[in-house]
XYZ file of C-alpha atoms in Angstrom:
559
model
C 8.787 1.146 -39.692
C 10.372 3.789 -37.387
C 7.754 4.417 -34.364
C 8.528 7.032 -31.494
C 6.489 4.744 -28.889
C 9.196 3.888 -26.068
C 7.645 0.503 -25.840
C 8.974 -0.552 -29.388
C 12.375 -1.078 -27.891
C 10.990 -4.203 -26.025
C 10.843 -6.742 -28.961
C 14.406 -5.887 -30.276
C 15.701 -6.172 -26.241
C 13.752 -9.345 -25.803
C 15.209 -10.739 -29.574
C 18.851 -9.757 -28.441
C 18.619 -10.743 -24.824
C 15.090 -13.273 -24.524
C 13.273 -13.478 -21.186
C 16.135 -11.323 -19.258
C 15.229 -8.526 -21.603
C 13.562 -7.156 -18.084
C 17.104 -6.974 -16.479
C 17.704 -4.189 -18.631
C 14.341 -1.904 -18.360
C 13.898 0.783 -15.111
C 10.792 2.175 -13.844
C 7.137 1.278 -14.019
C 5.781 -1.726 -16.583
C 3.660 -4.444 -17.072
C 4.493 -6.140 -19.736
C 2.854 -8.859 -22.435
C 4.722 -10.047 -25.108
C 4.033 -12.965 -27.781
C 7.100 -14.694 -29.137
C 5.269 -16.736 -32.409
C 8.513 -18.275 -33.203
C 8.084 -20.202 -30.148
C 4.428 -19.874 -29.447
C 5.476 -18.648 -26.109
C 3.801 -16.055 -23.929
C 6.041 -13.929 -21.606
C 4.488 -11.626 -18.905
C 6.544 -9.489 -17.035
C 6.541 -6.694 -13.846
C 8.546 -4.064 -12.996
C 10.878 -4.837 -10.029
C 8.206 -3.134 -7.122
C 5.049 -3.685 -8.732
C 4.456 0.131 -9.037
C 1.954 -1.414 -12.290
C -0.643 -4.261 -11.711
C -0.858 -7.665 -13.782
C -2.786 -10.078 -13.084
C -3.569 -13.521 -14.398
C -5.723 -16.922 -14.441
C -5.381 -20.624 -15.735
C -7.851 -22.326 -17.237
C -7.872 -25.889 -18.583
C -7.327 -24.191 -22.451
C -6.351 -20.905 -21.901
C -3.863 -18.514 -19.262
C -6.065 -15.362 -19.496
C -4.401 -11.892 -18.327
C -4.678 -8.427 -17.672
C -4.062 -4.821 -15.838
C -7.401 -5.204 -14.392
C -8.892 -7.779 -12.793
C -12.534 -6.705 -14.509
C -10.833 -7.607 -18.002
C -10.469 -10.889 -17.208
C -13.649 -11.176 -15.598
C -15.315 -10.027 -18.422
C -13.751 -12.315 -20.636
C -16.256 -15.147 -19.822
C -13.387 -17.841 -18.867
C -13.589 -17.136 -15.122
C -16.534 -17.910 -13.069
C -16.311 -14.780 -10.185
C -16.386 -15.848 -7.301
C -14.804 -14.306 -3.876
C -11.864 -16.130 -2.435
C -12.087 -16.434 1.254
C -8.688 -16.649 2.348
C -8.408 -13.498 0.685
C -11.437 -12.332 2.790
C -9.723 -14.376 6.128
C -6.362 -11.667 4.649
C -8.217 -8.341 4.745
C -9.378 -8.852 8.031
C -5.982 -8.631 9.246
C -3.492 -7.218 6.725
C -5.915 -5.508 5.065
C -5.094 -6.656 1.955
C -4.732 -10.504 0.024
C -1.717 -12.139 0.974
C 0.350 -11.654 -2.556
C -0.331 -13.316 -4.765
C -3.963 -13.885 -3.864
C -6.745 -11.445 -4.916
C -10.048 -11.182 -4.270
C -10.884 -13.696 -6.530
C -10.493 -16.887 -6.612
C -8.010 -18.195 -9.318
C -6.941 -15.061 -10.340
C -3.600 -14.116 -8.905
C -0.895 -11.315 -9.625
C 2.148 -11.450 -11.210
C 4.365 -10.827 -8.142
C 7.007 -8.210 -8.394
C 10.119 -8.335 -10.056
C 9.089 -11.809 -11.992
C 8.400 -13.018 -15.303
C 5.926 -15.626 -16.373
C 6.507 -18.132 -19.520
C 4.172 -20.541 -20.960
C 4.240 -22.110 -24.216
C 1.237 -22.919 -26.499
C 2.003 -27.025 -26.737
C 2.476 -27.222 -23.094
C 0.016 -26.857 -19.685
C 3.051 -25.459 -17.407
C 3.725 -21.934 -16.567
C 7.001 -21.325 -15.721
C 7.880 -18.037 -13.187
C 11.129 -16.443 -12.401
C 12.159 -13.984 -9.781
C 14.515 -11.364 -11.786
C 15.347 -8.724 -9.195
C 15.477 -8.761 -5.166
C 16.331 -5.975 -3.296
C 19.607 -6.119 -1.877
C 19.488 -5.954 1.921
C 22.967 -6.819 3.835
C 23.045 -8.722 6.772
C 23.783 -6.611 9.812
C 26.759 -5.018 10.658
C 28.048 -5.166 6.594
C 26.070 -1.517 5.742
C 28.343 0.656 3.475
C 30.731 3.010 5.559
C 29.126 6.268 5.316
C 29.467 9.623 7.383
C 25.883 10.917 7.771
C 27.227 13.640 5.446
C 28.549 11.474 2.494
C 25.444 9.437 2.776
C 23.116 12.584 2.811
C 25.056 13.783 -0.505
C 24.884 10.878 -2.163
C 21.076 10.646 -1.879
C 20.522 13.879 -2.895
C 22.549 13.628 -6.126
C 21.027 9.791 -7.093
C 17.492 11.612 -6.113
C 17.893 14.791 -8.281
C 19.323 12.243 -11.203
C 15.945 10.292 -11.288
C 13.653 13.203 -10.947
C 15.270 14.336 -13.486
C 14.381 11.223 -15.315
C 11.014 10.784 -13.971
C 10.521 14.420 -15.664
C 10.987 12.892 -19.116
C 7.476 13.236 -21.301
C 5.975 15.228 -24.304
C 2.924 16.101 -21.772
C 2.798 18.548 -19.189
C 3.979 16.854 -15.671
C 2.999 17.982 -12.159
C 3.400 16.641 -8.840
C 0.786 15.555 -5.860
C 1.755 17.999 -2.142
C 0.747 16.624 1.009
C 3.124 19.144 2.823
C 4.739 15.890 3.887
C 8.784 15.084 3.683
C 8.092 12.820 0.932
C 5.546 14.801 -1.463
C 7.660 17.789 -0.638
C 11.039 16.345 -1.348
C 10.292 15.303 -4.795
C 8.458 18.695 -5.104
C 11.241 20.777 -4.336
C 13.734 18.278 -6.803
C 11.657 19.381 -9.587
C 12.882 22.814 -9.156
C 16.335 22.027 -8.985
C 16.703 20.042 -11.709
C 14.696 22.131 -14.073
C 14.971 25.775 -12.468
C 11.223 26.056 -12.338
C 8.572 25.277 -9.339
C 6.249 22.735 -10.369
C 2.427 23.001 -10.879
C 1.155 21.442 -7.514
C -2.017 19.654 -6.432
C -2.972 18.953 -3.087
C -5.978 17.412 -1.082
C -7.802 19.396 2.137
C -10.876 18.274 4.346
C -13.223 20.202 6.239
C -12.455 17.513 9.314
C -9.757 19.060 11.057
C -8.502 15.896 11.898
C -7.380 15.254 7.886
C -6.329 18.223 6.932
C -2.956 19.045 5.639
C -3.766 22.470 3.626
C -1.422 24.439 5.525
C 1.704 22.439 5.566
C 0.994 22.003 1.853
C 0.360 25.960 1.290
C 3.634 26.220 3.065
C 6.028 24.324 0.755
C 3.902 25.884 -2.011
C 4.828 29.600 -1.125
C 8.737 28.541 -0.316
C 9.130 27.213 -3.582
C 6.729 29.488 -5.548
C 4.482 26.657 -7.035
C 1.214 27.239 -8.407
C -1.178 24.739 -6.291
C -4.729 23.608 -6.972
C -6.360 22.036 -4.430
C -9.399 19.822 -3.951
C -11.497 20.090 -0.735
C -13.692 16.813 0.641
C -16.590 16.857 2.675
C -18.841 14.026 4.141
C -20.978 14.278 1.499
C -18.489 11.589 -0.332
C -20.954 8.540 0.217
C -21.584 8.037 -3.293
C -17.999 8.039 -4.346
C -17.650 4.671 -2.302
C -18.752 2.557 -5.289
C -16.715 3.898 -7.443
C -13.369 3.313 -5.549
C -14.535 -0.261 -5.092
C -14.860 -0.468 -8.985
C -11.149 0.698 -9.756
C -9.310 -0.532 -7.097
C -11.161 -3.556 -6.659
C -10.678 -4.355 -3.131
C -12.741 -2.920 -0.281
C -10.140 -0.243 2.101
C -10.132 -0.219 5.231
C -9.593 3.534 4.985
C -10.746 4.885 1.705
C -7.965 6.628 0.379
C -8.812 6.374 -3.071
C -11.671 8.432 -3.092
C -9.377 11.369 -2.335
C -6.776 10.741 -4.676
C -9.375 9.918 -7.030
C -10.357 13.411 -6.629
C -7.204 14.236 -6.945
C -6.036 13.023 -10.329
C -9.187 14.104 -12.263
C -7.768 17.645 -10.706
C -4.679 16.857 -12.156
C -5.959 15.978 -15.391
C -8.627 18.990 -15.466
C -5.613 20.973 -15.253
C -4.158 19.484 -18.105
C -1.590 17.595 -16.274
C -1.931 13.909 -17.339
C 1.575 12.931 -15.986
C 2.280 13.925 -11.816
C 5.337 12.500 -9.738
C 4.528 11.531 -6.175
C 6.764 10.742 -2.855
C 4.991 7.092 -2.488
C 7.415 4.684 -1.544
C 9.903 6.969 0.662
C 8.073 5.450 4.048
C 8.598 1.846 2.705
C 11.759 1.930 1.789
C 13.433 3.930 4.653
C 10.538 2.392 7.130
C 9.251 5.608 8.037
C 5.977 4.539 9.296
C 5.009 4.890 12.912
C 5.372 1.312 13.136
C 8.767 0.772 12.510
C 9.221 2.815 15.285
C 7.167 1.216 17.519
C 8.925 -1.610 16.389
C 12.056 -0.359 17.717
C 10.276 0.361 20.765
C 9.283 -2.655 21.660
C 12.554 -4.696 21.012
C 14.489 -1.861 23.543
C 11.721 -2.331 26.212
C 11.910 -6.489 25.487
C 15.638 -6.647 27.143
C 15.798 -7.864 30.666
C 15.706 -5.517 33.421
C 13.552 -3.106 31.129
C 9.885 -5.297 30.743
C 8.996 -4.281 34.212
C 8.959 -0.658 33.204
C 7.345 -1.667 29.622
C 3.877 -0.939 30.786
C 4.301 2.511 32.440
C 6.722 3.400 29.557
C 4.150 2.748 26.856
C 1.104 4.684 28.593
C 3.027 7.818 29.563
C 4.038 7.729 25.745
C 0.593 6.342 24.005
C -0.962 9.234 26.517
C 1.074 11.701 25.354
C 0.561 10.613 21.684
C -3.530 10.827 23.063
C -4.183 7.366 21.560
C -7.164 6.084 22.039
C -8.026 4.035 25.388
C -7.372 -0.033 24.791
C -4.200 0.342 22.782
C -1.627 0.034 25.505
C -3.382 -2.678 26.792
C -3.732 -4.500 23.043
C 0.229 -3.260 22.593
C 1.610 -5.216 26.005
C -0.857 -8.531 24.874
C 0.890 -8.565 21.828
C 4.343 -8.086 23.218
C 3.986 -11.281 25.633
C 4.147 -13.675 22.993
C 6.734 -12.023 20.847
C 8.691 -15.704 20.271
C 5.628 -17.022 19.505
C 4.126 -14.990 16.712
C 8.267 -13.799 15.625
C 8.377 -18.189 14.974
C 5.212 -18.301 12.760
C 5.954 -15.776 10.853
C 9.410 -17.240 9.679
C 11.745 -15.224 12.179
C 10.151 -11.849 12.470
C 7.949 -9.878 14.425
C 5.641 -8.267 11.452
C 6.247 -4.172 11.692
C 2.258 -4.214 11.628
C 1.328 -6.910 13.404
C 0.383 -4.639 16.091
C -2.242 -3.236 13.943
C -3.087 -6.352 12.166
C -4.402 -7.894 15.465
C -6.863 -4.813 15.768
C -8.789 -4.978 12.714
C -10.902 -8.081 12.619
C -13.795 -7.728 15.326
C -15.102 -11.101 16.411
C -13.361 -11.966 13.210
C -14.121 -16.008 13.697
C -18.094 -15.506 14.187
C -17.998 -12.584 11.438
C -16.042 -14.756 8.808
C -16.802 -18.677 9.805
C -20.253 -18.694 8.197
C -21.084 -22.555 6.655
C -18.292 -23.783 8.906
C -15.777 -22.451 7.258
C -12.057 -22.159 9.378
C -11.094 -18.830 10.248
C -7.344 -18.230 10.829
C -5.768 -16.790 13.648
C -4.200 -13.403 13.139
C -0.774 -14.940 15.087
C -0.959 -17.711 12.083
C 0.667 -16.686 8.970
C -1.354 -16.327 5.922
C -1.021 -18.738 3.873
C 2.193 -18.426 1.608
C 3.150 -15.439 3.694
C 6.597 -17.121 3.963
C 7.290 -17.043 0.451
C 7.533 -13.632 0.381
C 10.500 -13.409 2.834
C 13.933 -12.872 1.917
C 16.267 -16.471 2.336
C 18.786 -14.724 4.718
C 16.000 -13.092 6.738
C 17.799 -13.963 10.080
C 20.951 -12.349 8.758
C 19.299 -9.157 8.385
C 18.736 -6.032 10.819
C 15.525 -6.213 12.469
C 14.531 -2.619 10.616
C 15.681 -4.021 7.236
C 13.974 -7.310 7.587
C 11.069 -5.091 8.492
C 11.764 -3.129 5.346
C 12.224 -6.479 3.342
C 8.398 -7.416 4.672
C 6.754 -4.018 3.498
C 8.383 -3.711 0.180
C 7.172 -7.699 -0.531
C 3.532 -7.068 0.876
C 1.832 -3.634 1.804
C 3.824 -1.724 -0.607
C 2.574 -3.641 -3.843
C -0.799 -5.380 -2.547
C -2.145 -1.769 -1.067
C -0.024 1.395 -1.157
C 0.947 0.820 -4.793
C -2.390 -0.554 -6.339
C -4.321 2.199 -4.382
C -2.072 4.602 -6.276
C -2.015 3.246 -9.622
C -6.116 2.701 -9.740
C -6.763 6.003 -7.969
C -4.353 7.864 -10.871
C -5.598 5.851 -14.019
C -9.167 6.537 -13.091
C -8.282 9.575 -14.449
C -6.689 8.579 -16.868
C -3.436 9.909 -15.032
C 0.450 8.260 -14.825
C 1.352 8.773 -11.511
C 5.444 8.236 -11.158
C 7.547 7.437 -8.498
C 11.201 8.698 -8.199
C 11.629 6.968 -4.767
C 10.954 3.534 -6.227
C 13.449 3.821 -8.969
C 15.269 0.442 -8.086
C 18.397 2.138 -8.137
C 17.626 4.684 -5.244
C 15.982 1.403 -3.731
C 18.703 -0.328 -3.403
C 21.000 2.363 -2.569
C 19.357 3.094 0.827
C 18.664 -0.761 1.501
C 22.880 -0.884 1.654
C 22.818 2.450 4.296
C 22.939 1.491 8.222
C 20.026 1.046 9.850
C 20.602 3.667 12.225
C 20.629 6.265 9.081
C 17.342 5.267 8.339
C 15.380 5.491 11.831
C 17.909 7.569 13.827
C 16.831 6.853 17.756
C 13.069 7.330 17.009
C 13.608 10.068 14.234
C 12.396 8.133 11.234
C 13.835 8.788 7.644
C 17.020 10.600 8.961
C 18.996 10.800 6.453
C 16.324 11.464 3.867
C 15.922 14.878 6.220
C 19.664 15.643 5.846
C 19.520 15.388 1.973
C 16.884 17.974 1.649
C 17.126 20.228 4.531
C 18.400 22.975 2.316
C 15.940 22.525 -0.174
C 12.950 22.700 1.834
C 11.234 25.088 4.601
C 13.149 23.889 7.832
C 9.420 22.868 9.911
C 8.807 20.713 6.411
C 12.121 18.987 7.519
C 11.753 18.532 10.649
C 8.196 17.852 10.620
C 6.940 14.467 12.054
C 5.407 11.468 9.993
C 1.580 12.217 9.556
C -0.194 9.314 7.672
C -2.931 10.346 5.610
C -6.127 8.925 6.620
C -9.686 9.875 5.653
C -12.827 9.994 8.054
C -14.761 6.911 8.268
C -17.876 7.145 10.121
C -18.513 10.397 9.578
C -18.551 9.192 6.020
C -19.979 6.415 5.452
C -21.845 5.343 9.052
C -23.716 9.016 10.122
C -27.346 8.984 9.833
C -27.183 11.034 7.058
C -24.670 8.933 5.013
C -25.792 5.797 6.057
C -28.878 5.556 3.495
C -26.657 5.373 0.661
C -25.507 1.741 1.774
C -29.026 0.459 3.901
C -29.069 -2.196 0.823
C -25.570 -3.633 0.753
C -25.806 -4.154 4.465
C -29.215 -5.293 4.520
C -29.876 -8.813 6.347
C -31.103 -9.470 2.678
C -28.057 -8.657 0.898
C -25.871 -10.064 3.688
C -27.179 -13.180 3.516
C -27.536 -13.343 -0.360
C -23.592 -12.818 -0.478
C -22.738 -15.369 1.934
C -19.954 -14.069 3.074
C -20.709 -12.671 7.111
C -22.881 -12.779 9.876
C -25.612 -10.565 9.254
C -26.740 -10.649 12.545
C -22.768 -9.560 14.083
C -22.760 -6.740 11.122
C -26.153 -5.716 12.276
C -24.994 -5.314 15.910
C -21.672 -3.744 15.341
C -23.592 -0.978 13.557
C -25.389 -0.721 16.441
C -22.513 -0.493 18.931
C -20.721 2.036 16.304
C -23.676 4.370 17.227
C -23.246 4.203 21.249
C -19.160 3.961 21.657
C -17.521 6.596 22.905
C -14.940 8.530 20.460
C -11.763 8.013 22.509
C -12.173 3.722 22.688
C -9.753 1.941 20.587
C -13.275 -0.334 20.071
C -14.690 2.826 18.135
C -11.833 1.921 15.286
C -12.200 -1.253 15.424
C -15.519 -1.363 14.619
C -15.024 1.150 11.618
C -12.491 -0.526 10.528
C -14.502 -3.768 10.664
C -17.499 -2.085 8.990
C -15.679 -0.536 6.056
C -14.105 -3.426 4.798
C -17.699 -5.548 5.073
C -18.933 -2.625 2.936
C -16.404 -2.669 0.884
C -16.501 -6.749 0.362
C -20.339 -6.524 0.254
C -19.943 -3.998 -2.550
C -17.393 -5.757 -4.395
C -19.640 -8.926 -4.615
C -22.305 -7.080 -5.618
C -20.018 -5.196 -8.812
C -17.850 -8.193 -9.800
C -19.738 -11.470 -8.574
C -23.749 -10.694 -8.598
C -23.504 -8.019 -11.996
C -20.193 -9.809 -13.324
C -18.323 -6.198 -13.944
C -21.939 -5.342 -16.382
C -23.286 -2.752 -14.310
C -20.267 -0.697 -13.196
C -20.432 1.426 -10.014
C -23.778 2.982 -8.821
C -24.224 6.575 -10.318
C-alpha cells in the first residue's frame, strides 16, 4: 500500500542493499528495523549522532530505545547509576561514549549499526561512516575566496534541504555567526525572512537580545522571544527528566523554553547553527589550544607566564586560571601520551571541574581516576591516523567523537522534543562535514580568528558586526539560580545529609561544606566556578537518582 511517510523507503533500501542501506540515507535518524526472514535485529545512527539510541543486553533479551526511561521502564534493567560515568562528569562533563548514566545501558555510537540475530547471544557493531580528516599538509588547494564560495553554495544547497516539510519551519537566533548564518540562508534560498525565536535573561551577563534583535531587523524576520529570570528553580527537575544527565550548566532549561515557544507559535520544525563550532573548532578552546602550542616552542616558555596574564587580564578571567593554565601546560607530554597523542582541546577545563573530586566521589573505597588518566575507552574514540593529523583537526576529530554527540547534541535533541519540536541541523549535514574537515587548518582558525572562512562565506549576507563578532558561548547563571537563599529551598531535600547518604553516591559532609564556601567566595575566584560547577552536577546526579533509580522513571519530574 502506497504510504507518504519518508521512513517507508527504509525496508525496500535495506531489501536491495541489507545492513549498508545506512550508506545511502543523510541527515538525522535512529533507526530499528526487524528483518523476520532472518530473525535479525538491525539498529542504526545517523553519521553524528544528531538522534539518540540507546541499548542494553540481558541474558534473553537486547532491549532498546530513544530514551533511556523506555528501557528503564521496561522492567529488564535494574537502575542503577554507573560510577565511571559519575568519575566522567566530573571532568568531561559528560559519560565517556558509549557509557551513560546507567549502568549497562550504552548508546549506539555514531555512524554505526548494530546486528543481532534471534538464535544467537552476539551483537555484532559496525562503524559505517568516519569523517574524513587529511593528515597535515594534504588540505585541498583553496584560495580563501574559492573556499569561501564553495561553502556558501554547499550551505545554501542543504538549507535548502533542511527546509523540506509539510509543517511550518522556523529557526532558533542567538545573534551568533552560527544561528545567524543559517538564519539569513533561509532567506536566500526561499526569498522570505524566517519566523525567528530567540532566548534573553534579565542577568546581563547572558543576554544576547540585542545582537539577536539586530540580525532580526537586517533581515526583516518576525522574532519571538522568551525572557528567563531566577525564578527557574523548579524547571531543574524537569531538564534532568528529558535529558537525563545532570549539566554542569543548565542549558536545557532555556532551550526548553525555547521550543515550547516554537511550538506555541505553531512552528513544530526550527533549523539551528549547532554544530558550526565543532566542526570548524570555533570554541575558545581551540584557540587556546593554539596558544599554548606557539608559547610551548623554545625560547618562548619563559615569556608563557606574562603572556597568558596580560591576555587572561584583558579577557578579565577570573583570578586562579592563569595559574591552573601554566600547571597544566608543564606536563603537556605527559597528559598529550595518555590520551593517545593529543593534548584534549578541553582538558584545560576538564581539570577545573571536579572539586576535591577523590574525597567527593571515593565513598565505600571506591577508585577515583585522575583527570590526566583517560577515561576509560576514551581511546577508542580516536581516529587510527591521529598522529598524521593537524593538531586543530585532531582536536576537531576529538569533539565531533565526544562533546558533540554525548552533550551538545543530546542537550539539543531532548531540549527540542520536550516540545515535541524537530530541531535540524544544516551544519551537520555529513556532506558540509566533510567538506570543511578537507579545508586547511589555517582557514578554519585564521591566527586566533576562529571560523574564518565560515565569516567570508556570509559576510554579505549578514550585518557586518554579526560577522565580525567574536565567539560568545551561551551559558546560563548558576548560583543565582539554583544556590541563592531564595532558590535554594527548592533543592534543601536532594542535598540533604539524608538524601546524600541514601544515594550513596558523595560525601555529604564535602557537599555540605562546599555550599558553605559557595556562600563566602568572592565573585572574581576561579574557586567560585568551581564550586558551582561542582554543585550543579551533584544536584543534578542527586536528582537523577532520585527520578530514574529511587521512583524507577514512575513519578516523573517534581511539579
Amino acid at each position: 500500500m502506497p504510504s507518504a511517510c519518508d521512513s517507508a523507503l527504509i525496508p525496500h533500501l535495506y531489501e536491495e542493499f541489507g545492513s549498508s542501506f545506512v550508506e545511502m540515507m543523510r541527515g538525522m535518524f535512529a533507526i530499528a528495523l526487524w528483518d523476520d526472514a532472518q530473525r535479525k535485529l538491525i539498529l542504526a545512527r545517523d553519521r553524528l549522532g544528531i538522534k539518540p539510541l540507546y541499548f542494553a543486553e540481558t541474558a534473553d533479551y537486547i532491549v532498546f530505545g530513544s530514551e533511556i526511561k523506555a528501557i528503564i521502564a521496561s522492567g529488564l534493567i535494574e537502575p542503577e547509576i554507573d560510577f565511571d560515568s559519575l568519575d566522567d562528569l566530573f571532568s568531561l562533563s559528560y559519560p565517556c561514549p558509549p557509557r551513560t548514566m546507567f549502568r549497562g545501558i550504552r548508546e549506539l555510537r555514531p555512524a554505526h549499526v548494530l546486528e543481532v540475530r534471534a538464535s544467537s547471544e552476539k551483537v555484532v557493531t559496525r562503524r559505517y561512516w568516519q569523517c574524513p580528516f587529511v593528515p597535515a599538509g594534504e588540505h585541498r588547494r583553496f584560495s580563501s575566496r574559492e573556499a569561501a564560495e564553495e561553502l556558501l553554495s554547499l550551505l545554501k544547497v542543504r538549507v535548502y534541504d533542511h527546509l523540506a516539510s509539510d509543517v511550518p519551519v522556523g529557526t532558533y537566533l542567538s545573534g551568533g555567526i552560527d544561528s545567524s548564518t543559517i538564519s539569513a540562508l533561509c532567506k536566500e534560498v526561499t526569498g522570505d525572512a524566517p519566523t525567528t525565536f530567540s532566548v534573553s535573561f534579565d542577568d546581563k551577563r547572558f543576554d544576547e537580545r540585542d545582537d539577536a534583535a539586530l540580525v532580526s531587523r537586517f533581515l526583516g524576520s518576525a522574532n519571538y522571544s522568551i525572557r528567563y529570570d531566577s525564578a527557574v528553580g523548579n524547571e531543574l527537575d524537569r531538564m534532568i527528566w528529558h535529558t537525563e544527565l545532570p549539566l554542569q550548566f543548565p542549558l536545557a532549561i532555556p532551550l526548553i523554553g525555547l521550543s515550547g515557544l516554537a511550538r506555541s507559535r505553531g512552528f513544530p520544525v526550527v533549523l539551528t547553527g549547532e554544530g558550526a563550532d565543532e566542526s570548524f573548532g570555533g570554541y575558545d578552546c581551540f584557540r587556546a589550544d593554539k596558544m599554548r602550542r606557539v608559547f610551548d616552542r623554545p625560547g618562548l616558555r619563559s615569556i608563557r607566564g606574562g603572556i597568558y596574564k596580560n591576555l587572561y587580564k584583558w579577557h578579565d578571567m577570573p583570578t586562579g586560571t592563569v595559574r591552573r593554565m601554566l600547571d597544566n601546560h608543564g606536563s603537556v607530554a605527559e597528559v598529550s601520551a595518555a590520551f593517545g597523542g593529543i593534548y584534549p582541546p578541553w582538558y584545560d577545563m576538564w581539570t577545573t571541574v571536579g572539586v576535591h573530586r577523590e574525597r567527593l566521589l571515593g565513598g565505600n573505597s571506591r577508585r577515583v581516576r585522575p583527570v590526566w588518566e583517560p577515561p576509560r575507552g576514551f581511546q577508542d574514540l580516536l581516529p587510527d591516523d591521529m598522529n598524521r593529523l593537524d593538531p586543530h583537526d585532531a582536536g576537531i576529530a576529538v569533539e565531533l567523537a565526544t562533546r558533540l554527540p554525548a552533550w551538545i547534541l543530546l542537550i539539543g535533541d531532548r531540549a527540542s522534543m520536550a516540545n515535541g519540536v524537530e530541531a535540524r541541523v544544516p551544519f551537520l549535514d555529513h556532506e558540509v562535514v566533510e567538506f570543511v574537515a578537507s579545508l586547511s587548518p589555517s582557514m578554519k582558525l585564521n591566527g586566533f580568528k576562529e571560523k574564518a572562512i565560515l565569516r567570508s562565506a556570509v559576510k554579505g549576507i549578514l550585518p557586518k558586526t554579526t560577522v565580525e563578532k567574536r565567539k560568545r558561548p551561551f551559558f546560563t547563571p548558576i548560583r543565582e539560580w539554583f544556590f541563592s537563599p531564595e532558590a535554594s529551598e527548592i533543592f534543601d531535600s536532594d542535598l540533604s545529609k539524608d538524601s546524600l547518604v541514601k544515594a550513596g553516591l558523595f560525601d555529604p559532609d564535602l557537599v555540605a561544606a562546599f555550599l558553605s564556601e559557595l556562600r563566602v567566595t568572592p565573585d572574581r575566584m576561579l574557586l567560585k566556578n568551581q564550586l558551582e560547577w561542582t554543585l550543579m552536577l551533584v544536584l543534578g546526579a542527586q536528582i537523577l537518582h532520585r527520578q530514574f533509580v529511587q521512583e524507577r522513571c514512575g513519578v516523573g519530574p517534581r511539579s
